[in-house]
PDB file of C-alpha atoms in Angstrom:
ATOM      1  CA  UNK A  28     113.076 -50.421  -3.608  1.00  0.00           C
ATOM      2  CA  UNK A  29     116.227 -49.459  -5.664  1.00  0.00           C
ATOM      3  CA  UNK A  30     118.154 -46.831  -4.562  1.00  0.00           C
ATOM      4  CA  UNK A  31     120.615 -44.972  -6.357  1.00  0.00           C
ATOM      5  CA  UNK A  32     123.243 -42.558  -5.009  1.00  0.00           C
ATOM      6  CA  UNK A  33     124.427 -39.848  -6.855  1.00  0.00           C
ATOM      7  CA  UNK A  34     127.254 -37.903  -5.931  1.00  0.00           C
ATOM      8  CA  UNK A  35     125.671 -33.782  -5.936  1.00  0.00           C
ATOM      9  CA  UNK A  36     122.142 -32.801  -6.046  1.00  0.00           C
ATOM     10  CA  UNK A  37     122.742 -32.015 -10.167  1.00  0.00           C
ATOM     11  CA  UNK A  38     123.980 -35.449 -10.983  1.00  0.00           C
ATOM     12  CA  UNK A  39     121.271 -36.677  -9.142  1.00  0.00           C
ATOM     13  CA  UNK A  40     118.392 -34.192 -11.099  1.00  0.00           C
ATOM     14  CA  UNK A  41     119.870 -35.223 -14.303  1.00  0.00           C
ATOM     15  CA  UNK A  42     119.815 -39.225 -13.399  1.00  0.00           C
ATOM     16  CA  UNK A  43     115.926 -38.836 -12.692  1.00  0.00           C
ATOM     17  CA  UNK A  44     115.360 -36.324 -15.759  1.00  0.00           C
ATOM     18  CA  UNK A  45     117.135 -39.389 -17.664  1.00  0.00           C
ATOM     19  CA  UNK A  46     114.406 -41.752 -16.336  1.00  0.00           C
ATOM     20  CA  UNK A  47     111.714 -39.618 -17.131  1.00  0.00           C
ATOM     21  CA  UNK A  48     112.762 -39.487 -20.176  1.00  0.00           C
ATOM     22  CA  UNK A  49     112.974 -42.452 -20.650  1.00  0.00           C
ATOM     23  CA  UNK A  50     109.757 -43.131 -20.141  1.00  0.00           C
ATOM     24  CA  UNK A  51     108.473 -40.945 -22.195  1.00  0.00           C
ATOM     25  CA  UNK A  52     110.203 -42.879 -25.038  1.00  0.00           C
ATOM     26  CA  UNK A  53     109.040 -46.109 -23.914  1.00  0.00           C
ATOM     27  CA  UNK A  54     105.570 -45.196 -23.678  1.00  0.00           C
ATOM     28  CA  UNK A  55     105.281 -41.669 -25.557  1.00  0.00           C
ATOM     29  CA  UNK A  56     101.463 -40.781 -24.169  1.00  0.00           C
ATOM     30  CA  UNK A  57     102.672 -41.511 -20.546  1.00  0.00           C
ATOM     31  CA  UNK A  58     100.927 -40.148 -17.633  1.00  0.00           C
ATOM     32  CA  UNK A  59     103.305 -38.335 -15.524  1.00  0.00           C
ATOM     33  CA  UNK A  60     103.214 -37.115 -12.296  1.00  0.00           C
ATOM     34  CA  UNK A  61     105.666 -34.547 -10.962  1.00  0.00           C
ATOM     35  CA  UNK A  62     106.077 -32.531  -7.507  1.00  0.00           C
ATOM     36  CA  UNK A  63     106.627 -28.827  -6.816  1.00  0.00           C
ATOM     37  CA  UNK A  64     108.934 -27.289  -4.474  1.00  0.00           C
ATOM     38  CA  UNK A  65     112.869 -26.688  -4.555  1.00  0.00           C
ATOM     39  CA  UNK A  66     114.301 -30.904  -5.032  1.00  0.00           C
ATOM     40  CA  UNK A  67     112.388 -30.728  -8.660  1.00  0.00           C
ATOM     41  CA  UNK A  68     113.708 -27.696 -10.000  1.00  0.00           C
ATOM     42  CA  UNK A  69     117.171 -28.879 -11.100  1.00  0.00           C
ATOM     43  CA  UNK A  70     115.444 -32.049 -12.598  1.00  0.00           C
ATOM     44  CA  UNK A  71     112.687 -29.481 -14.754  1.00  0.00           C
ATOM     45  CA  UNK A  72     115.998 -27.737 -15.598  1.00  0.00           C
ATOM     46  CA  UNK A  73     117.426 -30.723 -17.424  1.00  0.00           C
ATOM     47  CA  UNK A  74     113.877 -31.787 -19.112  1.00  0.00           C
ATOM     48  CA  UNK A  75     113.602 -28.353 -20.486  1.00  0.00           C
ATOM     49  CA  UNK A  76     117.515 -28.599 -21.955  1.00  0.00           C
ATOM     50  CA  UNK A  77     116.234 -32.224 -23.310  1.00  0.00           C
ATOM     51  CA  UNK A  78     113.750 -30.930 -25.109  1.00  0.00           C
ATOM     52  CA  UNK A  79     115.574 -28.139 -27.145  1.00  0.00           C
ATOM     53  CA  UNK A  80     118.802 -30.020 -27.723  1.00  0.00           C
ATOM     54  CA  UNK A  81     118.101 -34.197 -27.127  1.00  0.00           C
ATOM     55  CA  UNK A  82     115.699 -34.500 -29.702  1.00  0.00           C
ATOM     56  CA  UNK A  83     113.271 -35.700 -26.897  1.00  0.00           C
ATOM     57  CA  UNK A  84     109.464 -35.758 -28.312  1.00  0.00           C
ATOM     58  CA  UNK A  85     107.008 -34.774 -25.678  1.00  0.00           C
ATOM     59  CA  UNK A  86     104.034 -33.828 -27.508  1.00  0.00           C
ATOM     60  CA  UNK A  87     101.870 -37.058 -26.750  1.00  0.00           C
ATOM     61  CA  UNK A  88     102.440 -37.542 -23.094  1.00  0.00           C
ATOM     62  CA  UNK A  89     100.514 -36.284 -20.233  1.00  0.00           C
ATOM     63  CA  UNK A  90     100.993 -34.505 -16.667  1.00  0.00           C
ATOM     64  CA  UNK A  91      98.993 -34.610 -13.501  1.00  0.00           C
ATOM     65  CA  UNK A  92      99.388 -32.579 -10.764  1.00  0.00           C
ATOM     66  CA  UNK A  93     100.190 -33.853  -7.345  1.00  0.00           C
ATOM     67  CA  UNK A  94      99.153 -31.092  -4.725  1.00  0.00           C
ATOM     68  CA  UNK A  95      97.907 -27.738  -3.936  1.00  0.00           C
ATOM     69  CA  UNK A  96      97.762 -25.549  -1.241  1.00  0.00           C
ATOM     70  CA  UNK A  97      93.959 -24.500   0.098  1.00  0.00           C
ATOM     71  CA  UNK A  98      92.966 -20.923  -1.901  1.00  0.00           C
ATOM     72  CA  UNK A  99      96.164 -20.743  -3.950  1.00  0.00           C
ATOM     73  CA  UNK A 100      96.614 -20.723  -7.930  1.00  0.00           C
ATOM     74  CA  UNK A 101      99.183 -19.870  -9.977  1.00  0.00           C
ATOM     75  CA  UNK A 102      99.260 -15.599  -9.185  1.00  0.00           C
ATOM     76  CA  UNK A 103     100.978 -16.504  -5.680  1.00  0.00           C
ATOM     77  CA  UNK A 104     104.652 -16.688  -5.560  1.00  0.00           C
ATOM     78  CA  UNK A 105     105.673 -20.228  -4.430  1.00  0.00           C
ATOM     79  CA  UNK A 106     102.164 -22.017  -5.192  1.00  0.00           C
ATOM     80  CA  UNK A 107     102.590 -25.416  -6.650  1.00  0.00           C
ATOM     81  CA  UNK A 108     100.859 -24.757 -10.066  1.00  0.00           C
ATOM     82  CA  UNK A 109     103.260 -21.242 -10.223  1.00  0.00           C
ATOM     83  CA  UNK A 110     106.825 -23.343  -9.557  1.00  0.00           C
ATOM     84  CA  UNK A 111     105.145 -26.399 -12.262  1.00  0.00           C
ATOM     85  CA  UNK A 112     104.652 -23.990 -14.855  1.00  0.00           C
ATOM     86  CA  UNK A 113     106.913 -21.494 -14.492  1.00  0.00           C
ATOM     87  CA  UNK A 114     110.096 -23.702 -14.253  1.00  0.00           C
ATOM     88  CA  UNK A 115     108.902 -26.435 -16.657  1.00  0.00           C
ATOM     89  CA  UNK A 116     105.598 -26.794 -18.465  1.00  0.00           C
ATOM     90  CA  UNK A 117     105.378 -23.184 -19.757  1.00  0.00           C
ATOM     91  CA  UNK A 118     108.971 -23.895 -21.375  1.00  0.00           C
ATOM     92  CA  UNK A 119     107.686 -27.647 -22.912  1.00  0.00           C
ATOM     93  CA  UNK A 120     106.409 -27.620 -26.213  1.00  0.00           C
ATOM     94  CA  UNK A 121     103.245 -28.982 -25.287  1.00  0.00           C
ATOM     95  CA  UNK A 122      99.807 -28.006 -25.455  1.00  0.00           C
ATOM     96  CA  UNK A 123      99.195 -26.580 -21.849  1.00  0.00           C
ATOM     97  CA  UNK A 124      95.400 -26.894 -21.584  1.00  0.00           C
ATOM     98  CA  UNK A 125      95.128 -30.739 -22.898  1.00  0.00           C
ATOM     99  CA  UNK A 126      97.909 -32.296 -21.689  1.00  0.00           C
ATOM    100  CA  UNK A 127      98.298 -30.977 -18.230  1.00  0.00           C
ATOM    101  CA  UNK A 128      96.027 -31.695 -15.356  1.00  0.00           C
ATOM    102  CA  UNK A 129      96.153 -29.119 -12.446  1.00  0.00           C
ATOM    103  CA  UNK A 130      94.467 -28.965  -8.953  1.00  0.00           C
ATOM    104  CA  UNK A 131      93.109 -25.607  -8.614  1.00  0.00           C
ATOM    105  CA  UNK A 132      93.685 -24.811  -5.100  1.00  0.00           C
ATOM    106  CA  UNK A 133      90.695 -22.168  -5.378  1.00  0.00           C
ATOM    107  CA  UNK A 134      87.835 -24.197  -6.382  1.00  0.00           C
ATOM    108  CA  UNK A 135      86.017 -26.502  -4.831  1.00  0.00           C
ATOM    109  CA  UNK A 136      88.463 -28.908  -3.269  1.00  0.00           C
ATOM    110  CA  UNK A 137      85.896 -31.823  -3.220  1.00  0.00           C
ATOM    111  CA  UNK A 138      85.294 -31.609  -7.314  1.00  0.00           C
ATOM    112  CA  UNK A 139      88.460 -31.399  -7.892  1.00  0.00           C
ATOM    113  CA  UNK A 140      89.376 -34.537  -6.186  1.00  0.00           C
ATOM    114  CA  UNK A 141      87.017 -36.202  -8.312  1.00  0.00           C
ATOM    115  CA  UNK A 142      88.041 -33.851 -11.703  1.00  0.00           C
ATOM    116  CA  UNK A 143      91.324 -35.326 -11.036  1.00  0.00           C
ATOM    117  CA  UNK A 144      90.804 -38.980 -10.271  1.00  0.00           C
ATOM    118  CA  UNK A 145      89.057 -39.127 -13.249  1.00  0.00           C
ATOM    119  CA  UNK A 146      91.231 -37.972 -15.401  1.00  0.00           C
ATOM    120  CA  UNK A 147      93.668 -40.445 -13.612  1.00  0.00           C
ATOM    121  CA  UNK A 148      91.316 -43.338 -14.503  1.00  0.00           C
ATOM    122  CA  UNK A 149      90.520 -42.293 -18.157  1.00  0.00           C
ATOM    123  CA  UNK A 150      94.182 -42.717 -18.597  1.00  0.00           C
ATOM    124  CA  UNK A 151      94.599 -46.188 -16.458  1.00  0.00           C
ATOM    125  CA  UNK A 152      96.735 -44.800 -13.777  1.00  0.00           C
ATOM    126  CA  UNK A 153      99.771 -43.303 -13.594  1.00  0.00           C
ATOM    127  CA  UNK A 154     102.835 -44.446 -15.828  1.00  0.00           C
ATOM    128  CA  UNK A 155     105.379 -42.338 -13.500  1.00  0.00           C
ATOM    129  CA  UNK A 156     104.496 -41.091 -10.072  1.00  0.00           C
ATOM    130  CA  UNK A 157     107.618 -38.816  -9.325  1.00  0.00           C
ATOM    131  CA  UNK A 158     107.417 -37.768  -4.988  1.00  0.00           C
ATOM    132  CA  UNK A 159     109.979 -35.708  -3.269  1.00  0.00           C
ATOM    133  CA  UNK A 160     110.033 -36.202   0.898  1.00  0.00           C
ATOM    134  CA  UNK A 161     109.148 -33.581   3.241  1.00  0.00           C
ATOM    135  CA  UNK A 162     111.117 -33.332   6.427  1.00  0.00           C
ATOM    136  CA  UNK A 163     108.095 -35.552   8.585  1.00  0.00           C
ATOM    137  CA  UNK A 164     108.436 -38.187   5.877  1.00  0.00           C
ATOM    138  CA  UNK A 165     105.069 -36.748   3.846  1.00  0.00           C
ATOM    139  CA  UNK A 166     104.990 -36.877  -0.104  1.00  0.00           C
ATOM    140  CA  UNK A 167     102.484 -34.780  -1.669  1.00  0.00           C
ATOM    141  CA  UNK A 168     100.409 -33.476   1.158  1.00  0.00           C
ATOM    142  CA  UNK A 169      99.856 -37.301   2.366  1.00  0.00           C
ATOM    143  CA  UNK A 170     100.532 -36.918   5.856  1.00  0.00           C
ATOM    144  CA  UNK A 171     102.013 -39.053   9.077  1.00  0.00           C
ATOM    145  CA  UNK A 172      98.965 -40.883   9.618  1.00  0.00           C
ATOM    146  CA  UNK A 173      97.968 -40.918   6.617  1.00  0.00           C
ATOM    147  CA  UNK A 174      95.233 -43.715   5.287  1.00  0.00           C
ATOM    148  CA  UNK A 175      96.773 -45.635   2.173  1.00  0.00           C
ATOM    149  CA  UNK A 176      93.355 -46.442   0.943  1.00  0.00           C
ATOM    150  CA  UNK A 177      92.823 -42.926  -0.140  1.00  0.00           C
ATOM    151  CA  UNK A 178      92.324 -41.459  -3.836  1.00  0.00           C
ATOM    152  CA  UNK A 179      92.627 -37.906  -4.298  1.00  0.00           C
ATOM    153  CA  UNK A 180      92.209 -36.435  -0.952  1.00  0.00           C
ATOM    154  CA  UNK A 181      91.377 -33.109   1.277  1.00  0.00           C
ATOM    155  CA  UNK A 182      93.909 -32.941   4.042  1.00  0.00           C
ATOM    156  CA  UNK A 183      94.323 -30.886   7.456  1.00  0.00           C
ATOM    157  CA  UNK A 184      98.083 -30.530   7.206  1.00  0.00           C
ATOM    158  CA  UNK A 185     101.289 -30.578   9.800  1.00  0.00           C
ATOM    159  CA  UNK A 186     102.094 -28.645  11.581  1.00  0.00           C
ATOM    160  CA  UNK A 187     105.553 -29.216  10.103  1.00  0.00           C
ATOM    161  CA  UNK A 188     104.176 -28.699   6.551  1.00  0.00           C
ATOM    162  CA  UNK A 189     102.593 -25.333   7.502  1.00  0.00           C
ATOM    163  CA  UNK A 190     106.075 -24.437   9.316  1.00  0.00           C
ATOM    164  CA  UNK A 191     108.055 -24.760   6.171  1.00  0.00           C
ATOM    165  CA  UNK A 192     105.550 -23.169   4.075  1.00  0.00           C
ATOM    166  CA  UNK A 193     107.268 -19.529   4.215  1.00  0.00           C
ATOM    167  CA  UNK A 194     110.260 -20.847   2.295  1.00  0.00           C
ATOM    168  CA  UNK A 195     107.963 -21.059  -0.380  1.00  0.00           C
ATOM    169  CA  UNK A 196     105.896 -17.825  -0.466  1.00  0.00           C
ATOM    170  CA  UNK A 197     108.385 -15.542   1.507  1.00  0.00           C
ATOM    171  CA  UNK A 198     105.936 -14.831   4.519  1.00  0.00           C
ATOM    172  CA  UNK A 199     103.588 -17.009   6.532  1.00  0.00           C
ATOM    173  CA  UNK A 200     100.458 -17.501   4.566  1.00  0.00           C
ATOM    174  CA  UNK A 201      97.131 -19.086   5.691  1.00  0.00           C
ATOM    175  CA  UNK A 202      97.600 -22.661   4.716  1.00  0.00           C
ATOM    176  CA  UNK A 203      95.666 -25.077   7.107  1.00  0.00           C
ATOM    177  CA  UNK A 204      94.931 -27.256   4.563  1.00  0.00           C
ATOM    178  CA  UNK A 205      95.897 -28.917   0.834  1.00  0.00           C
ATOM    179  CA  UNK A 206      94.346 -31.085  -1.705  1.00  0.00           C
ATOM    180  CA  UNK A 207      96.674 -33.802  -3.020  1.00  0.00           C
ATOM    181  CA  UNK A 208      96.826 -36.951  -5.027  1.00  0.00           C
ATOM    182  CA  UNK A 209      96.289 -39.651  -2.587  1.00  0.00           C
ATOM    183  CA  UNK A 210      98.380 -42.860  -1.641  1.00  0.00           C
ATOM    184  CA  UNK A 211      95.759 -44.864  -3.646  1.00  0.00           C
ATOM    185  CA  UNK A 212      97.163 -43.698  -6.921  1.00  0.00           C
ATOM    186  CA  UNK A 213     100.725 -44.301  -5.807  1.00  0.00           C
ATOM    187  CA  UNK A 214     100.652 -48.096  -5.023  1.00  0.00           C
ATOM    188  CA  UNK A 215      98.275 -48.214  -8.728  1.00  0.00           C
ATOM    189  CA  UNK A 216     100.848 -46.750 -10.814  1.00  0.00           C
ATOM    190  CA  UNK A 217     103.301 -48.623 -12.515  1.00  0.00           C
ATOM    191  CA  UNK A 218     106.102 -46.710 -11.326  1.00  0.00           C
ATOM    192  CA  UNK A 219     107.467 -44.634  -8.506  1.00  0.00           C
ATOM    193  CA  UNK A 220     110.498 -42.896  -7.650  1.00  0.00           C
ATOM    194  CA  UNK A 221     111.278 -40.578  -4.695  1.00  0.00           C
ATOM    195  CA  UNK A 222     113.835 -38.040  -4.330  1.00  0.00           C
ATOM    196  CA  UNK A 223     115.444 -36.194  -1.876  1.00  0.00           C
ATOM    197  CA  UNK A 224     118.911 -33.640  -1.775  1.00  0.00           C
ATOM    198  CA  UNK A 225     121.202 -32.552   1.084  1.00  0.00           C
ATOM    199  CA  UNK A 226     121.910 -33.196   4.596  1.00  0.00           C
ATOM    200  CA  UNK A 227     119.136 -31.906   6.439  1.00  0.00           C
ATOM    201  CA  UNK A 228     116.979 -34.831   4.687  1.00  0.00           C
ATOM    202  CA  UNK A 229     119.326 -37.572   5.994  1.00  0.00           C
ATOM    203  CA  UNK A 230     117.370 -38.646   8.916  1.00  0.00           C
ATOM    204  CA  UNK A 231     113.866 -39.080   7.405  1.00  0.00           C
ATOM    205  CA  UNK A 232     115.837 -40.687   4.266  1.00  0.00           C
ATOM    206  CA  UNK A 233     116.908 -43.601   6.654  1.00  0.00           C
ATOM    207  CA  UNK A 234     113.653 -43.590   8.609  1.00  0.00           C
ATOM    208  CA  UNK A 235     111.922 -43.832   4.954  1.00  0.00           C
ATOM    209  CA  UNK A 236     114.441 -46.728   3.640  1.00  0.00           C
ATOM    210  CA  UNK A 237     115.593 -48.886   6.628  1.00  0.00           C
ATOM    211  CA  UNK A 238     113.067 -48.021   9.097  1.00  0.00           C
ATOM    212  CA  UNK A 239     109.897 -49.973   9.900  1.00  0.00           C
ATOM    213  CA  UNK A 240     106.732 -49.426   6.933  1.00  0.00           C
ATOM    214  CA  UNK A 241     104.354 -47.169   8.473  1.00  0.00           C
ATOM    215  CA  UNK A 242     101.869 -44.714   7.892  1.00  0.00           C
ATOM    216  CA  UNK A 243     103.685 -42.684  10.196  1.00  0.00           C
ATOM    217  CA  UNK A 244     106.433 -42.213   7.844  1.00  0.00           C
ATOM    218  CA  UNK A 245     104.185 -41.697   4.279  1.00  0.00           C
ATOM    219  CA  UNK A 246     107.245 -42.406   2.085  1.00  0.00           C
ATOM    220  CA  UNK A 247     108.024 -45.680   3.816  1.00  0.00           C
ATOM    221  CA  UNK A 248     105.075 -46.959   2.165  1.00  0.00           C
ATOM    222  CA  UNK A 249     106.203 -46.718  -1.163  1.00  0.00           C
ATOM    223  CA  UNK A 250     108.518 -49.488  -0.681  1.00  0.00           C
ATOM    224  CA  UNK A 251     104.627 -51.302  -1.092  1.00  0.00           C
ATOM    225  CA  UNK A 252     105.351 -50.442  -4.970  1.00  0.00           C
ATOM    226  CA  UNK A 253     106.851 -53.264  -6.884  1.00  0.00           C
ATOM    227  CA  UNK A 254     108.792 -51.303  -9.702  1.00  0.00           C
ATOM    228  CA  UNK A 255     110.185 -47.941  -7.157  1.00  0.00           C
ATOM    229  CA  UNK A 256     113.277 -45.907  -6.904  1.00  0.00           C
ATOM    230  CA  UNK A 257     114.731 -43.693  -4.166  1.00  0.00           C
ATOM    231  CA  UNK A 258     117.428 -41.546  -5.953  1.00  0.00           C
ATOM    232  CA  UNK A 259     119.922 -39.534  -3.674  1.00  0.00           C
ATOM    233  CA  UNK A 260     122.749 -37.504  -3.389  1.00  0.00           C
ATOM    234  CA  UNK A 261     125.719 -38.205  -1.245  1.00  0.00           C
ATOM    235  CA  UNK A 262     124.435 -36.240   1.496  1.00  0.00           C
ATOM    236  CA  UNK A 263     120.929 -37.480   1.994  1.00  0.00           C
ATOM    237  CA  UNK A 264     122.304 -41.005   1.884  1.00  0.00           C
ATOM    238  CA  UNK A 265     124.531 -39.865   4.910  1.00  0.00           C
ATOM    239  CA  UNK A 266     122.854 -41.788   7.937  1.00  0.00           C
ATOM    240  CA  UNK A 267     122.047 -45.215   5.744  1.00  0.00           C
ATOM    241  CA  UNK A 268     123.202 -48.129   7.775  1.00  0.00           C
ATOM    242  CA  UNK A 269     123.690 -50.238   4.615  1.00  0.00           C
ATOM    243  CA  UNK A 270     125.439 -49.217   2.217  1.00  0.00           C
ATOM    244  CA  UNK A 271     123.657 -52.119  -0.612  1.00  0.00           C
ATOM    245  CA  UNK A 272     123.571 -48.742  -3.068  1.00  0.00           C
ATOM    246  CA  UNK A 273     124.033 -48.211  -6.901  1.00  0.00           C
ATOM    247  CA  UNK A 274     126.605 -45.702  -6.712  1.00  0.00           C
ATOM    248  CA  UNK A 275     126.415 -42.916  -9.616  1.00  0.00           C
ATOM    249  CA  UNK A 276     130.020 -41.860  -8.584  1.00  0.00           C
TER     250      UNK A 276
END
C-alpha cells in the first residue's frame, strides 16, 4: 500500500480529488465509487471546482454508491444518498438517473444488493473504489468481523457505528442495520484508496497500516489490493511507527 501524507485535511482532499481525476481522464467511462460522511466533503468540494474551472469532462463516467443506512433516503438530513448528492452529484454536470447508482435504504435491502452488484458486473468492476475509515477500522458498513468473500451485503452494525450515527442526523435515529458494497468488490477493483483526517483517527490509522491483516480491522484488508493508496494528513499519520511516507509537504 502507498501512503501519502499530506500536510492539512485540504491538501490532502485536493491530492485525492487530483487522483480521481485523473482517472477519469485515463479511462473517461470509469466506474467510481465514493463514500459519504464528513472526510469526503472537502474532496467533492474540489471535484465540483474541477469541473467548472479545470476543463475536467465527466459526462461518460459512472458512480456507485457504497452504503446506506436501513429505512433512510435522501429526505433525512445526514443520509448517505442526501450528503452524495447534495455536496457533489447534484452540482456535476452529469445525467443523475444514468450515471449514478444509489442504494435505496428504503427498499428491499436484499434486491438491492443484487440491483447493485449487477450493475457492478455490467460494468466489470470498479475502476476506483474510494473508502474512508470509521473509528473501529470499518469502511463502508463492512464491519470488524467482517467476511471478505462478501458482494453487496446486509449488515447488523456496531455498536460503534450506531454510536456515531447522531453526528450525522443531529439526534439518535433507529439504525440497527445498513446495506453496503461488500469487501468482494474491493479486492476486484482495479483500484483503491482510503482516507482518513485528524487526530482522533490516528490509532486505527496505525492499526490499519502497520498492524497485523485482519478482519478485525476491515481496512487492514485492503492492503490485499495490489494497486491501493492510504492518503493522510499530518495528524492521522501521528502514531505511524515508520515513517517510509511520500510526504506532500
Amino acid at each position: 500500500m502507498k501512503i501519502v501524507v499530506e500536510k492539512d485535511y485540504e491538501s490532502m482532499s485536493k491530492a485525492v480529488a487530483d487522483h480521481i481525476i485523473e482517472t477519469i481522464k485515463k479511462k473517461p467511462n470509469a466506474l467510481i465509487e465514493l463514500p459519504g460522511g464528513d472526510t469526503p466533503l472537502g474532496i467533492f468540494k474540489e471535484l465540483v471546482n474541477a469541473s467548472k474551472t479545470r476543463n475536467v469532462d465527466f459526462s461518460k463516467c459512472f458512480f456507485v454508491s457504497l452504503d446506506e443506512w436501513e429505512n433512510l433516503g435522501y429526505e433525512t438530513k445526514g443520509s448517505c444518498k442526501q450528503t452524495l448528492f447534495d455536496y457533489l452529484y447534484k452540482q456535476l454536470p452529469i445525467d443523475l438517473e444514468k450515471q449514478v447508482c444509489f442504494f435505496d435504504g428504503k427498499a428491499d435491502l436484499g434486491k438491492e444488493c443484487q440491483r447493485v452488484d449487477q450493475f457492478i458486473f455490467d460494468h466489470e468492476n470498479l475502476d476506483l473504489a474510494v473508502l474512508g475509515i470509521g473509528m473501529n477500522g470499518h469502511v463502508g458498513f463492512n464491519e470488524p468481523g467482517v467476511d471478505e468473500n462478501q458482494y453487496c451485503t446486509i449488515v447488523p452494525l456496531d455498536a460503534v457505528t450506531q454510536s456515531v450515527s447522531i453526528k450525522y442526523f443531529g439526534e439518535q435515529l433507529n439504525v440497527a442495520h445498513g446495506i453496503t458494497l461488500g469487501f468482494k468488490h474491493f479486492l476486484n477493483a482495479k483500484e483503491v484508496i482510503l482516507i482518513a483526517d485528524s487526530e482522533r483517527k490516528a490509532d486505527i490509522v496505525q492499526k490499519v497500516i502497520e498492524g497485523p491483516l485482519t478482519n478485525e480491522v476491515p481496512a487492514s484488508l485492503i492492503r490485499k489490493v495490489k494497486n491501493s493508496t492510504i492518503y493522510l494528513d499530518r495528524q492521522a499519520s501521528k502514531k505511524l511507527k515508520h515513517q517510509s511516507l511520500e510526504a506532500g509537504y
